[in-house]
Short mmCIF file of C-alpha atoms and ligand atoms in Angstrom, two decimals:
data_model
loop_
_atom_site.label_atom_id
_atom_site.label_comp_id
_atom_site.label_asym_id
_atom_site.label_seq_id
_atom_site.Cartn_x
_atom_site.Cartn_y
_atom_site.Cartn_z
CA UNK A 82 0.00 0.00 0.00
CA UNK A 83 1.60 2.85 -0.92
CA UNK A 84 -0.81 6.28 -0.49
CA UNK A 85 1.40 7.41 2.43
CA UNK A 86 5.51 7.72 1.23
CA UNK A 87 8.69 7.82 3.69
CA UNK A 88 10.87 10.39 2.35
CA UNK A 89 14.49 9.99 3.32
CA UNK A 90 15.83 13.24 2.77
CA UNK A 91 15.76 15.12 6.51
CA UNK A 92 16.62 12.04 8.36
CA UNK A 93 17.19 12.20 12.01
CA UNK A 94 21.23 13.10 12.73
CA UNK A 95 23.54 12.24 15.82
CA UNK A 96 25.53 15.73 15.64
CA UNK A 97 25.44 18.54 13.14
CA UNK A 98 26.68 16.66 10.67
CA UNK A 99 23.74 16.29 7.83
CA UNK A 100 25.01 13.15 6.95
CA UNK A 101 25.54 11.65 10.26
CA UNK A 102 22.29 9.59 10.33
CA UNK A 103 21.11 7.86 13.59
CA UNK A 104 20.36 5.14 11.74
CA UNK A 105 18.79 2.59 14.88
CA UNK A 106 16.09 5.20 14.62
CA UNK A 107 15.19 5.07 11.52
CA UNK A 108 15.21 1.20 12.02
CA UNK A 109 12.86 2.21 14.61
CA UNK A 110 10.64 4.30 12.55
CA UNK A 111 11.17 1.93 8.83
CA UNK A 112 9.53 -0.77 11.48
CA UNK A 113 6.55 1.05 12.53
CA UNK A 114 5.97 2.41 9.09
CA UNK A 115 5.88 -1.24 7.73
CA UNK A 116 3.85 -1.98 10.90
CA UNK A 117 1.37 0.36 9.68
CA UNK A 118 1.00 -1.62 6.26
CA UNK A 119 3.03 1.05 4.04
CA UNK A 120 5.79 0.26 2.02
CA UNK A 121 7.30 3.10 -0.31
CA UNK A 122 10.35 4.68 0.58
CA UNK A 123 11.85 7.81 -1.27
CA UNK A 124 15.51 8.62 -1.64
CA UNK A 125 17.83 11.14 -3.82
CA UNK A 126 21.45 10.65 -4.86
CA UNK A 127 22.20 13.65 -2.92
CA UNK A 128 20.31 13.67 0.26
CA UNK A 129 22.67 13.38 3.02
CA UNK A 130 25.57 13.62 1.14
CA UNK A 131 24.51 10.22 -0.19
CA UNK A 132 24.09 8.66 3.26
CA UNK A 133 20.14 8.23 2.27
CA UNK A 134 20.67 5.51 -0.57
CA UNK A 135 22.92 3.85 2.33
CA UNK A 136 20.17 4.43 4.99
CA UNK A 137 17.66 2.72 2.28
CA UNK A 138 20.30 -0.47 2.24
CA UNK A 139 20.76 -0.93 5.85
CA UNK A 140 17.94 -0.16 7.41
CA UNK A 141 15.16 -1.61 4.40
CA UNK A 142 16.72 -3.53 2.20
CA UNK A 143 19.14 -5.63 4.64
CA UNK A 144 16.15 -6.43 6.74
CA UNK A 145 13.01 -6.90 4.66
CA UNK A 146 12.34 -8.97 1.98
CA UNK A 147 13.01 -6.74 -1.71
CA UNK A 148 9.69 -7.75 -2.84
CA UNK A 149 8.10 -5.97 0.20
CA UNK A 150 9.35 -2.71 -0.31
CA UNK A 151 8.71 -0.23 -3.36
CA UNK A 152 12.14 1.88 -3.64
CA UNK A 153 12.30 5.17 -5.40
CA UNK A 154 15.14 7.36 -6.65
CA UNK A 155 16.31 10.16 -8.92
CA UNK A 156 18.62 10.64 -11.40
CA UNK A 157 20.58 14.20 -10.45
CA UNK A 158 20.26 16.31 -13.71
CA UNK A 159 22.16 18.70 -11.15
CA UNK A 160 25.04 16.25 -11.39
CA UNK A 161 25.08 15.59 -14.97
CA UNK A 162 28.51 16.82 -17.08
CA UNK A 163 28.26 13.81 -19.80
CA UNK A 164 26.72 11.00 -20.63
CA UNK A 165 28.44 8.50 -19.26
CA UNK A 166 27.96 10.14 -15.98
CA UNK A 167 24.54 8.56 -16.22
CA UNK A 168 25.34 5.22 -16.42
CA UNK A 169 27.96 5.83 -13.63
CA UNK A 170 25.28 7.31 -11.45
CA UNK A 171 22.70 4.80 -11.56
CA UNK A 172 25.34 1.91 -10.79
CA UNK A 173 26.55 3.81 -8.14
CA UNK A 174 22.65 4.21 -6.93
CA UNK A 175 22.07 0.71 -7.00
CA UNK A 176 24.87 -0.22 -5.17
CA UNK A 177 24.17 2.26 -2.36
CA UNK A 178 20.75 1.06 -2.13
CA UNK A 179 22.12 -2.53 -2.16
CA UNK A 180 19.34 -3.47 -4.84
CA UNK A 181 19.34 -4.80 -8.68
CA UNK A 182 16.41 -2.63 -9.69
CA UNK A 183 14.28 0.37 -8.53
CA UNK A 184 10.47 0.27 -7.94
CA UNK A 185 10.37 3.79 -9.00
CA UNK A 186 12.99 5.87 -10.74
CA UNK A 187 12.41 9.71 -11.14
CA UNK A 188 14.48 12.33 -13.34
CA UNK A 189 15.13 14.93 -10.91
CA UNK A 190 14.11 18.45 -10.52
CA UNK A 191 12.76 19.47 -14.23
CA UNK A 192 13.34 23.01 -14.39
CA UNK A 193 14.00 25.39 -17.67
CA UNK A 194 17.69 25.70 -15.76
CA UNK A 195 17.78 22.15 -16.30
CA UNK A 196 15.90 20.93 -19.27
CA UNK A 197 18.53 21.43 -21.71
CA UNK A 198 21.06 19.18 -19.64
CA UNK A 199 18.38 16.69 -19.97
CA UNK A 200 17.49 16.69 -23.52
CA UNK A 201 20.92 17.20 -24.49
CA UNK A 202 22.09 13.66 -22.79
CA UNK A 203 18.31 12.37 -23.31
CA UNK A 204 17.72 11.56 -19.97
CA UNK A 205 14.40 9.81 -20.48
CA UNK A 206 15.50 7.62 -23.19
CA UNK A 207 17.84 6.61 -20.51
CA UNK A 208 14.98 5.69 -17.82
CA UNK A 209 12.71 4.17 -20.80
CA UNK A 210 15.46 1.74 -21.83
CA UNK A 211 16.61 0.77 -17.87
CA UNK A 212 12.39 -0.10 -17.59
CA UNK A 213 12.81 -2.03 -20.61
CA UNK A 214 15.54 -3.96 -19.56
CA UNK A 215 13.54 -4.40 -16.15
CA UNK A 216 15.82 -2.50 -14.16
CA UNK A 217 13.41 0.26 -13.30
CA UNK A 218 9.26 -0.80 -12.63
CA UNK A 219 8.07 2.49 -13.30
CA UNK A 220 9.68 6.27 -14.73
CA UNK A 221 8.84 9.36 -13.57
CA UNK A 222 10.10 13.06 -12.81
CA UNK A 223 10.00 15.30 -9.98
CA UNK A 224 8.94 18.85 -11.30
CA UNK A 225 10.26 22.24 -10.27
CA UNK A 226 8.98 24.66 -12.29
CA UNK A 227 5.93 26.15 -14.07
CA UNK A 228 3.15 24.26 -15.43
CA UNK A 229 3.54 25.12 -19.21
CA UNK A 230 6.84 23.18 -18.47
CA UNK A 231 5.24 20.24 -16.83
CA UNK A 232 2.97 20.02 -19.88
CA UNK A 233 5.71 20.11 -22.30
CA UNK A 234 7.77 17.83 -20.36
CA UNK A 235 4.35 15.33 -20.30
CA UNK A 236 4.08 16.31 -23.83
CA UNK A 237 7.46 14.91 -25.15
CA UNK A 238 7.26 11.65 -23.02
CA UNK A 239 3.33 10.38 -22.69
CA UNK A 240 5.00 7.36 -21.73
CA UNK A 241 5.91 8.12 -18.53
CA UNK A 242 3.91 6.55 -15.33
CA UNK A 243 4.02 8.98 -12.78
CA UNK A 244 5.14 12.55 -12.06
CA UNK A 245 6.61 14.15 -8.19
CA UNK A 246 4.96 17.44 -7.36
CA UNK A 247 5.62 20.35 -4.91
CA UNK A 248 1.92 20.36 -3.25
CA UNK A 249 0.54 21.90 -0.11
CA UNK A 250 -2.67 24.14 0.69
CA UNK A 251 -0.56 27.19 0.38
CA UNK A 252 1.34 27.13 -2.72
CA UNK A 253 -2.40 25.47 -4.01
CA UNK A 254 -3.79 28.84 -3.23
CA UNK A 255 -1.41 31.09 -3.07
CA UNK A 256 2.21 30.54 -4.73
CA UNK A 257 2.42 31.75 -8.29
CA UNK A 258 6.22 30.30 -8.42
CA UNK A 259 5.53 26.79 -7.65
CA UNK A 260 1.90 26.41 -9.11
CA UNK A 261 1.15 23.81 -7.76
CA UNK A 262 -2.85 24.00 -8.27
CA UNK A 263 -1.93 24.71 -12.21
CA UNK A 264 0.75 21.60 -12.39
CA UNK A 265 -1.69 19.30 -10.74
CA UNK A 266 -4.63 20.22 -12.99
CA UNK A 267 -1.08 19.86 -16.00
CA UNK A 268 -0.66 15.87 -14.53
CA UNK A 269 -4.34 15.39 -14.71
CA UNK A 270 -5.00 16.38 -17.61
CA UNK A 271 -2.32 14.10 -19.32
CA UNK A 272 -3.89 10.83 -16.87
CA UNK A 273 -0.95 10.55 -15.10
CA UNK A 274 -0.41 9.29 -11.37
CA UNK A 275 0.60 11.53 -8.83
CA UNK A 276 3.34 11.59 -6.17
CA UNK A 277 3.12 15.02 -3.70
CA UNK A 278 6.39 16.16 -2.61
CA UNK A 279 6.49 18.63 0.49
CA UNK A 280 2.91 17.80 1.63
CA UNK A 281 3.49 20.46 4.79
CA UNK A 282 6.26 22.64 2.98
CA UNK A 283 9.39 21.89 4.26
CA UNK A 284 7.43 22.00 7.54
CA UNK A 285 6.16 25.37 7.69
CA UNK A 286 2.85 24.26 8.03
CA UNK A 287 3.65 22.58 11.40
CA UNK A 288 3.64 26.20 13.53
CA UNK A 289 0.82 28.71 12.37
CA UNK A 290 0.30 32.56 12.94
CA UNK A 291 -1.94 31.77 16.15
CA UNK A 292 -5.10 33.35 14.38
CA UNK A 293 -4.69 30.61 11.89
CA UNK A 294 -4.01 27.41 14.51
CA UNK A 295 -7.37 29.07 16.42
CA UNK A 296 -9.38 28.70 13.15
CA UNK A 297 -8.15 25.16 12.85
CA UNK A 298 -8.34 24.00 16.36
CA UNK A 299 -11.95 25.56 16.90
CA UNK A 300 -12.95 23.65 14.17
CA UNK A 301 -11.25 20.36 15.69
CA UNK A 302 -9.39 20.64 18.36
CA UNK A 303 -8.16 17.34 18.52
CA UNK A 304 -6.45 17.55 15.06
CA UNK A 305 -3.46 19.20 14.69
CA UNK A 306 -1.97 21.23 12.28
CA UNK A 307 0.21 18.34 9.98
CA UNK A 308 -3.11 16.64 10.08
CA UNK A 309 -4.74 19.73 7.94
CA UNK A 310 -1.84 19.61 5.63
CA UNK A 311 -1.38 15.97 4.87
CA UNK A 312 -5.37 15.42 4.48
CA UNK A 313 -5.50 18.31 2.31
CA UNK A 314 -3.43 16.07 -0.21
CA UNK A 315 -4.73 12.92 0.25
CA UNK A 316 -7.98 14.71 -0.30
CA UNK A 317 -6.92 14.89 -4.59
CA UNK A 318 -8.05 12.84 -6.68
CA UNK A 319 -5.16 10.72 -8.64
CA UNK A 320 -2.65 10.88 -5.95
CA UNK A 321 -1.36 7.52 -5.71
CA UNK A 322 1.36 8.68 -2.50
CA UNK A 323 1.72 11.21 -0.36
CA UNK A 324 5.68 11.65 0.50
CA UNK A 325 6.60 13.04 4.09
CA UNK A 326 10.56 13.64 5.31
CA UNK A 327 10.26 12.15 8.88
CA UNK A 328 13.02 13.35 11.17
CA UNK A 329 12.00 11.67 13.75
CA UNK A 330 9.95 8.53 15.39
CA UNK A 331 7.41 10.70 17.10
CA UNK A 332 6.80 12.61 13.67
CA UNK A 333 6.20 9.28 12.12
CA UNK A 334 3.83 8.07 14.71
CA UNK A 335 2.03 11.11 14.16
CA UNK A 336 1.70 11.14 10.82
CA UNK A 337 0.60 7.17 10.97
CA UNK A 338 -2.03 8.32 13.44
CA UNK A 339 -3.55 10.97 10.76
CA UNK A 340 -3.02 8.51 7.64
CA UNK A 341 -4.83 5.60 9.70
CA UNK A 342 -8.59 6.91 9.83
CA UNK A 343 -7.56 9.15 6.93
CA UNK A 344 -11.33 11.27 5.92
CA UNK A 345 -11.36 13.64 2.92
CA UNK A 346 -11.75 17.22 3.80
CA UNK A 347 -15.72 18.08 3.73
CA UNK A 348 -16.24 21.59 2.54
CA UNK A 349 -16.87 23.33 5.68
CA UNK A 350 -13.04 22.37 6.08
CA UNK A 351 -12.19 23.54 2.67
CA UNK A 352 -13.30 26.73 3.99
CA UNK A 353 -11.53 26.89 6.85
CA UNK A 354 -8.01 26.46 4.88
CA UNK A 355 -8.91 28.74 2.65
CA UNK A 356 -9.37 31.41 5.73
CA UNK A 357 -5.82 29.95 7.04
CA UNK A 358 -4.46 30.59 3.37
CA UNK A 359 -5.14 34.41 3.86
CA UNK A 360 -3.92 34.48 7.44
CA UNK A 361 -0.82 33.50 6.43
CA UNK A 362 -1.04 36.03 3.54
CA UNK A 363 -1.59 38.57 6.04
CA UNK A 364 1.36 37.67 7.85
CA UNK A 365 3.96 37.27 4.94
CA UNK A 366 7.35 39.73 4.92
CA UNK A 367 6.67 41.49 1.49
CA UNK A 368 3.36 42.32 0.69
CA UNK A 369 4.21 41.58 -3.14
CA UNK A 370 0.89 40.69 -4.64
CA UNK A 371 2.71 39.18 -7.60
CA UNK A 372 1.16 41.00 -10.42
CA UNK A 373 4.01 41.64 -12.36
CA UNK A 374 3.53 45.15 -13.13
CA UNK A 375 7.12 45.77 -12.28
CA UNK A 376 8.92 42.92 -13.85
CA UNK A 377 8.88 43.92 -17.66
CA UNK A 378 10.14 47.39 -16.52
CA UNK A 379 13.85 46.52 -15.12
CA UNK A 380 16.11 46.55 -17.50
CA UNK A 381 17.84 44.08 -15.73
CA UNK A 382 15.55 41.20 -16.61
CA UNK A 383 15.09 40.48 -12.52
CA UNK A 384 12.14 38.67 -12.02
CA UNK A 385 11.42 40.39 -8.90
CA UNK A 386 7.70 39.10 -8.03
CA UNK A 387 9.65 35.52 -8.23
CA UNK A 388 12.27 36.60 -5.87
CA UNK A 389 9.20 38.47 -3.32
CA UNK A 390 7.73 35.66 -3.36
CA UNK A 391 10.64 33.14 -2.38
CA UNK A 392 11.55 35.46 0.17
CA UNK A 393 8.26 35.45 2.03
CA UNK A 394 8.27 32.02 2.01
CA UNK A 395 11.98 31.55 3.53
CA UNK A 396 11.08 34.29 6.23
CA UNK A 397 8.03 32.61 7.36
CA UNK A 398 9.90 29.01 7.59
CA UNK A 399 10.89 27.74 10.85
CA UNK A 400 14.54 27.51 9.05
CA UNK A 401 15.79 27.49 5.29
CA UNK A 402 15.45 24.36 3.39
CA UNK A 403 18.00 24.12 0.65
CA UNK A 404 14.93 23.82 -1.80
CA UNK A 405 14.53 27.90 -1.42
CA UNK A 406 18.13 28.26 -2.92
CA UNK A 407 17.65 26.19 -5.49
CA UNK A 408 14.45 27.64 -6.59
CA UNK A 409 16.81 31.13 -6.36
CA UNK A 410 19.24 30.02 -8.08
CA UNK A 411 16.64 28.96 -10.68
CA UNK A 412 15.24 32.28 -11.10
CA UNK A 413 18.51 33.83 -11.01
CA UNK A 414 20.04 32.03 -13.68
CA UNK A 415 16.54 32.13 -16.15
CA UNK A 416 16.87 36.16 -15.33
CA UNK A 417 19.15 38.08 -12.99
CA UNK A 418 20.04 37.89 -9.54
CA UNK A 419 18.82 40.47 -7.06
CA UNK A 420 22.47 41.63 -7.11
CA UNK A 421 22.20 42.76 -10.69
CA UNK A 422 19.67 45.76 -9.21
CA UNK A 423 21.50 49.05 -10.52
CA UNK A 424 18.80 51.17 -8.30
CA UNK A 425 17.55 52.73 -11.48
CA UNK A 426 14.04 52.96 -9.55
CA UNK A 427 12.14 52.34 -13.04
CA UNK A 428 10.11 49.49 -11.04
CA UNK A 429 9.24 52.05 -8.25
CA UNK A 430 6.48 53.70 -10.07
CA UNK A 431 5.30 50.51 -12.07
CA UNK A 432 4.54 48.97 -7.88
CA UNK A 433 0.16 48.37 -7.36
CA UNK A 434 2.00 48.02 -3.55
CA UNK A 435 3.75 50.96 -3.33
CA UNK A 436 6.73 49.15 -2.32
CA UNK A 437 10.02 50.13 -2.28
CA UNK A 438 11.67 47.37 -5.00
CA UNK A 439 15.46 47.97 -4.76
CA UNK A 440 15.37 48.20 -0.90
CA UNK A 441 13.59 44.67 -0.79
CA UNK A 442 16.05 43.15 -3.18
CA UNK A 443 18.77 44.02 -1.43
CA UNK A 444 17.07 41.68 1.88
CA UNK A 445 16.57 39.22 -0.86
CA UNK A 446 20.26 38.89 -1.44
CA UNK A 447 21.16 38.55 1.93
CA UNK A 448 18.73 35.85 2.68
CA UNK A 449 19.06 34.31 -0.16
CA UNK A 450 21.93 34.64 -2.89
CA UNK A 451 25.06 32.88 -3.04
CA UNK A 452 23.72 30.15 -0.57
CA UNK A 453 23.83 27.18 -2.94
S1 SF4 B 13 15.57 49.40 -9.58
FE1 SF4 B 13 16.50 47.38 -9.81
S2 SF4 B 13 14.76 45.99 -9.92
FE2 SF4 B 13 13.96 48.04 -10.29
S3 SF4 B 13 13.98 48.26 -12.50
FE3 SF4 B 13 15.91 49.08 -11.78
S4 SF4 B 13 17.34 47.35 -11.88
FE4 SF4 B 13 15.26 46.50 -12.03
S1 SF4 B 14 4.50 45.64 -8.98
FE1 SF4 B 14 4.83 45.50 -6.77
S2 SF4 B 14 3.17 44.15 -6.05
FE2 SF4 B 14 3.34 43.85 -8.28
S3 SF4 B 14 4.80 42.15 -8.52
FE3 SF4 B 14 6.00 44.03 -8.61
S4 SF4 B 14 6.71 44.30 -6.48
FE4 SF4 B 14 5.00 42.87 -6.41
#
């Protein structure tokens, strides 16, 4: 059964060390998972420095039988230099993972940044012949970037099975960067399964502006926050799996305990989210309504509603997940940086916010540039 993923990418870690995973507890919480009748587990060539593809070995595959388990992993566009590095890459995978074949195999983190890289060394002729040699059950991609990209992508390769997306109630309603509402309805439309990725956004759903946890917990006040989140995406239709990063046991009991009696939202709760969607609006950094008035009046080609937006989301995390640099550096390499800002001022007047655009960017650039 596979409706409710383990992602193995924030692991719980002995010291600072990102790759120094306790791995007796995630024994502890692969057991209870399994316990709990699920079986899909989630890992990346780069998450914990690589430690996660071991974690997948030593605490899954060494002590449950193969045909048990579903594995998924990525190929690293990120990584890619040649093609040969491919091959290389996937070896390597399988070896960390101490398997002969993955359940699942994604390309990973389509983005216009990275699109070319993967046409260039056709990455998903790659994953189409290791299915057809049985080496991979089913191909998919995990998507970063706009839905007209996510259609083209689904476009040029109606063969694939499955497709990773960035979806939580607030970028559904409210995040014009990560479209997540517009990439689902993308997926749909081409009749392809669904795999959510960052179900509670890097866990900023977790702690709430108080208004917003009052709205929730007057409602119920037995469910907690996570529980909104994650039953807001098992709540969509075609979503075969619903990925969470655990760090730790209790967060896996936890989210057992919401998956077990698992009810779609009714409507009244529909409501309700959307009211906690504009509390949090209310509470964001920059209050950047994203029109894009500005944006084809720098010279400098910054896409400045992008970077607003990014930046709200960062300040309003309990910390920085590497994901916000990525999508920065994204941005910044499709446009300009926020560094690139000459203070010409030409945005200034162009503002429905009034706000003062160079000023901002220059906070953008601390929190975010050069990070990655
Ligand atoms: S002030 Fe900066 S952001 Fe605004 S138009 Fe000029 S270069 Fe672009
Ligand atoms: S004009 Fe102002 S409100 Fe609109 S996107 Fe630009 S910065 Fe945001």
């Amino acid at each position: 059964m596979m409706d409710f993923g383990f992602g193995l990418m924030r692991l719980p870690i002995k010291s600072e060390d990102y790759a120094d995973i306790d791995y007796e507890q995630v024994n502890d919480m692969v057991d209870k998972y399994i316990e709990a009748g699920y079986n899909y587990f989630d890992t990346g060539y780069g998450y914990h420095e690589g430690k996660s593809e071991i974690a997948i070995r030593e605490c899954v595959i060494k002590r449950y039988p193969r045909e048990d388990v579903l594995i998924a992993d990525k190929l690293p566009l990120y990584e890619l230099t040649k093609e040969s590095d491919i091959e290389a890459i996937f070896n390597e995978q399988l070896e960390r993972c101490g398997v002969d074949y993955f359940d699942y195999y994604l390309v990973h983190n389509t983005t216009d940044v990275f699109k070319p890289v993967c046409d260039y060394l056709d990455c998903f002729g790659f994953v189409r012949d290791k299915k057809e040699k049985g080496l991979v059950k089913k191909i998919g991609f995990s998507h970063h970037d706009s839905a007209e990209l996510l259609d083209e992508i689904l476009t040029e390769n109606p063969d694939v099975d499955f497709v990773q997306l960035q979806i939580n109630y607030l970028d559904w309603y409210n995040n014009e960067s990560i479209q997540a509402k517009e990439c689902y309805e993308v997926a749909r439309k081409h009749d392809v399964d669904v795999i959510i990725m960052e179900a509670v956004k890097g866990g900023n759903l977790v702690n709430l502006p108080e208004e917003a946890e009052k709205k929730f917990k007057d409602y119920n006040p037995d469910a907690s926050n996570v529980s909104w989140a994650i039953r807001f995406c098992l709540s969509l239709d075609g979503v075969i799996c619903t990925l969470s990063g655990m760090s730790a046991l209790e967060q896996m009991e936890e989210n057992l305990e919401i998956v077990k009696d698992f009810k779609p939202l009714n409507d009244e709760e529909k409501t309700i989210i959307d009211e906690v969607v504009e509390i949090i609006n209310q509470s964001i950094a920059i209050p950047c309504t994203y029109c894009n008035y500005c944006v084809e009046h720098c010279p400098n080609d910054i896409p400045i509603s992008k970077f607003f937006e990014l930046y709200n989301d960062a300040k309003s995390a309990i910390e920085i997940q590497p994901l916000y640099y990525i999508y920065y550096n994204n941005y910044a390499e499709r446009g300009a940086p926020a560094s690139d800002c000459s203070f010409c001022g030409d945005c200034v007047d162009q503002c429905t916010q009034h706000l003062d655009i160079p000023e901002l960017l220059e906070d953008v650039v601390d929190l975010l540039e050069g990070k990655f």
